[in-house]
Amino acid sequence: MKTHDKAEQLASYRKTIDNLDSALLHILAERFRCTEQVGHFKAEQALPATDSERERRQMDRSRIIANEVGLSQHFVESLMKLIVSAVVERHKEIAGET
Ligand SMILES: C=C(O[C@@H]1C=C(C(=O)O)C=C[C@H]1O)C(=O)O
């Protein structure tokens, strides 16, 4: 492959990566919009910010999906823990505001 073609090939991969990153972040923002509503609902109903049983079921489900799509279970678990802990922090904040 010529140097120019190699550069084009890399640029093409990176364009795909940029599109996928954008899609991922849009989906993540949509998830946070939904959990924001849950946070307000829980605060109104005086429900706790954390639901460990729900989180345990989600982790089990995430591990199954990780296997199905060929992602590392460890990676998916770490990612989900990062996201859920940000949500719980936000729910505590909302509960403190109400
Ligand atoms: C969104 C909720 O609140 C918390 C955040 C969760 C999440 O981000 O998925 C799951 C369980 C709860 O600890 C919920 O209870 O459904």
Short mmCIF file of C-alpha atoms and ligand atoms in Angstrom, two decimals:
data_model
loop_
_atom_site.label_atom_id
_atom_site.label_comp_id
_atom_site.label_asym_id
_atom_site.label_seq_id
_atom_site.Cartn_x
_atom_site.Cartn_y
_atom_site.Cartn_z
CA MET A 1 0.00 0.00 0.00
CA LYS A 2 1.29 3.50 -0.90
CA THR A 3 1.95 6.00 1.91
CA HIS A 4 -0.90 8.19 0.66
CA ASP A 5 -3.34 5.23 0.63
CA LYS A 6 -2.24 4.20 4.12
CA ALA A 7 -2.92 7.71 5.41
CA GLU A 8 -6.34 7.64 3.74
CA GLN A 9 -7.12 4.23 5.21
CA LEU A 10 -6.24 5.47 8.72
CA ALA A 11 -8.29 8.65 8.21
CA SER A 12 -11.24 6.52 7.10
CA TYR A 13 -11.01 4.29 10.22
CA ARG A 14 -10.83 7.41 12.38
CA LYS A 15 -13.91 8.92 10.75
CA THR A 16 -15.79 5.74 11.64
CA ILE A 17 -14.44 5.91 15.22
CA ASP A 18 -15.55 9.56 15.52
CA ASN A 19 -19.06 8.63 14.35
CA LEU A 20 -19.23 5.74 16.82
CA ASP A 21 -17.95 7.94 19.69
CA SER A 22 -20.62 10.48 18.86
CA ALA A 23 -23.34 7.78 18.85
CA LEU A 24 -22.08 6.39 22.18
CA LEU A 25 -22.14 9.82 23.83
CA HIS A 26 -25.61 10.60 22.50
CA ILE A 27 -26.90 7.31 23.93
CA LEU A 28 -25.15 8.00 27.25
CA ALA A 29 -26.72 11.47 27.42
CA GLU A 30 -30.13 9.89 26.76
CA ARG A 31 -29.52 7.43 29.63
CA PHE A 32 -28.59 10.31 31.98
CA ARG A 33 -31.74 12.20 30.95
CA CYS A 34 -33.79 9.13 31.93
CA THR A 35 -31.96 8.57 35.24
CA GLU A 36 -32.41 12.28 36.02
CA GLN A 37 -36.18 11.66 35.90
CA VAL A 38 -35.75 8.60 38.12
CA GLY A 39 -33.77 10.76 40.59
CA HIS A 40 -36.60 13.28 40.86
CA PHE A 41 -39.19 10.51 41.15
CA LYS A 42 -37.23 8.81 43.95
CA ALA A 43 -36.74 12.09 45.82
CA GLU A 44 -40.48 12.84 45.60
CA GLN A 45 -41.36 9.33 46.79
CA ALA A 46 -38.65 9.39 49.49
CA LEU A 47 -36.97 6.32 47.95
CA PRO A 48 -33.22 5.69 48.50
CA ALA A 49 -30.75 6.88 45.80
CA THR A 50 -29.19 3.41 45.56
CA ASP A 51 -30.94 0.14 44.74
CA SER A 52 -28.30 -2.58 45.20
CA GLU A 53 -30.59 -5.42 44.11
CA ARG A 54 -31.41 -3.62 40.84
CA GLU A 55 -27.67 -2.94 40.30
CA ARG A 56 -26.85 -6.62 40.91
CA ARG A 57 -29.41 -7.70 38.29
CA GLN A 58 -28.08 -5.09 35.85
CA MET A 59 -24.51 -6.36 36.32
CA ASP A 60 -25.64 -9.95 35.66
CA ARG A 61 -27.43 -8.77 32.51
CA SER A 62 -24.42 -6.69 31.40
CA ARG A 63 -22.13 -9.71 31.77
CA ILE A 64 -24.46 -11.77 29.55
CA ILE A 65 -24.59 -8.99 26.91
CA ALA A 66 -20.78 -8.62 27.11
CA ASN A 67 -20.46 -12.33 26.26
CA GLU A 68 -22.98 -12.09 23.43
CA VAL A 69 -21.23 -9.16 21.75
CA GLY A 70 -17.65 -10.29 22.47
CA LEU A 71 -16.67 -7.62 25.00
CA SER A 72 -14.59 -8.28 28.09
CA GLN A 73 -16.85 -8.85 31.12
CA HIS A 74 -14.34 -6.99 33.29
CA PHE A 75 -14.40 -3.97 30.97
CA VAL A 76 -18.21 -3.87 30.80
CA GLU A 77 -18.52 -4.26 34.56
CA SER A 78 -16.07 -1.37 35.17
CA LEU A 79 -17.88 0.83 32.65
CA MET A 80 -21.31 0.11 34.17
CA LYS A 81 -20.00 0.76 37.69
CA LEU A 82 -18.59 4.12 36.55
CA ILE A 83 -21.90 5.15 34.97
CA VAL A 84 -24.11 3.91 37.81
CA SER A 85 -21.95 5.55 40.49
CA ALA A 86 -22.30 8.91 38.66
CA VAL A 87 -26.08 8.38 38.58
CA VAL A 88 -26.24 7.55 42.31
CA GLU A 89 -24.16 10.66 43.14
CA ARG A 90 -26.60 12.76 41.11
CA HIS A 91 -29.60 11.11 42.85
CA LYS A 92 -28.09 12.01 46.24
CA GLU A 93 -27.63 15.57 45.03
CA ILE A 94 -31.27 15.75 43.87
CA ALA A 95 -32.49 14.28 47.19
CA GLY A 96 -30.50 16.95 49.04
CA GLU A 97 -32.06 19.69 46.93
CA THR A 98 -35.65 18.63 47.68
C1 LIG B 1 -31.66 4.56 38.07
C2 LIG B 1 -31.82 4.02 39.30
O1 LIG B 1 -31.05 4.43 40.41
C3 LIG B 1 -29.75 3.91 40.67
C4 LIG B 1 -28.95 3.92 39.43
C5 LIG B 1 -29.01 2.86 38.59
C6 LIG B 1 -28.58 2.98 37.15
O2 LIG B 1 -27.90 3.95 36.79
O3 LIG B 1 -28.97 2.11 36.35
C7 LIG B 1 -29.50 1.61 39.07
C8 LIG B 1 -29.91 1.46 40.32
C9 LIG B 1 -29.88 2.54 41.34
O4 LIG B 1 -28.84 2.31 42.26
C10 LIG B 1 -32.83 2.99 39.58
O5 LIG B 1 -33.11 2.69 40.74
O6 LIG B 1 -33.42 2.45 38.60
#
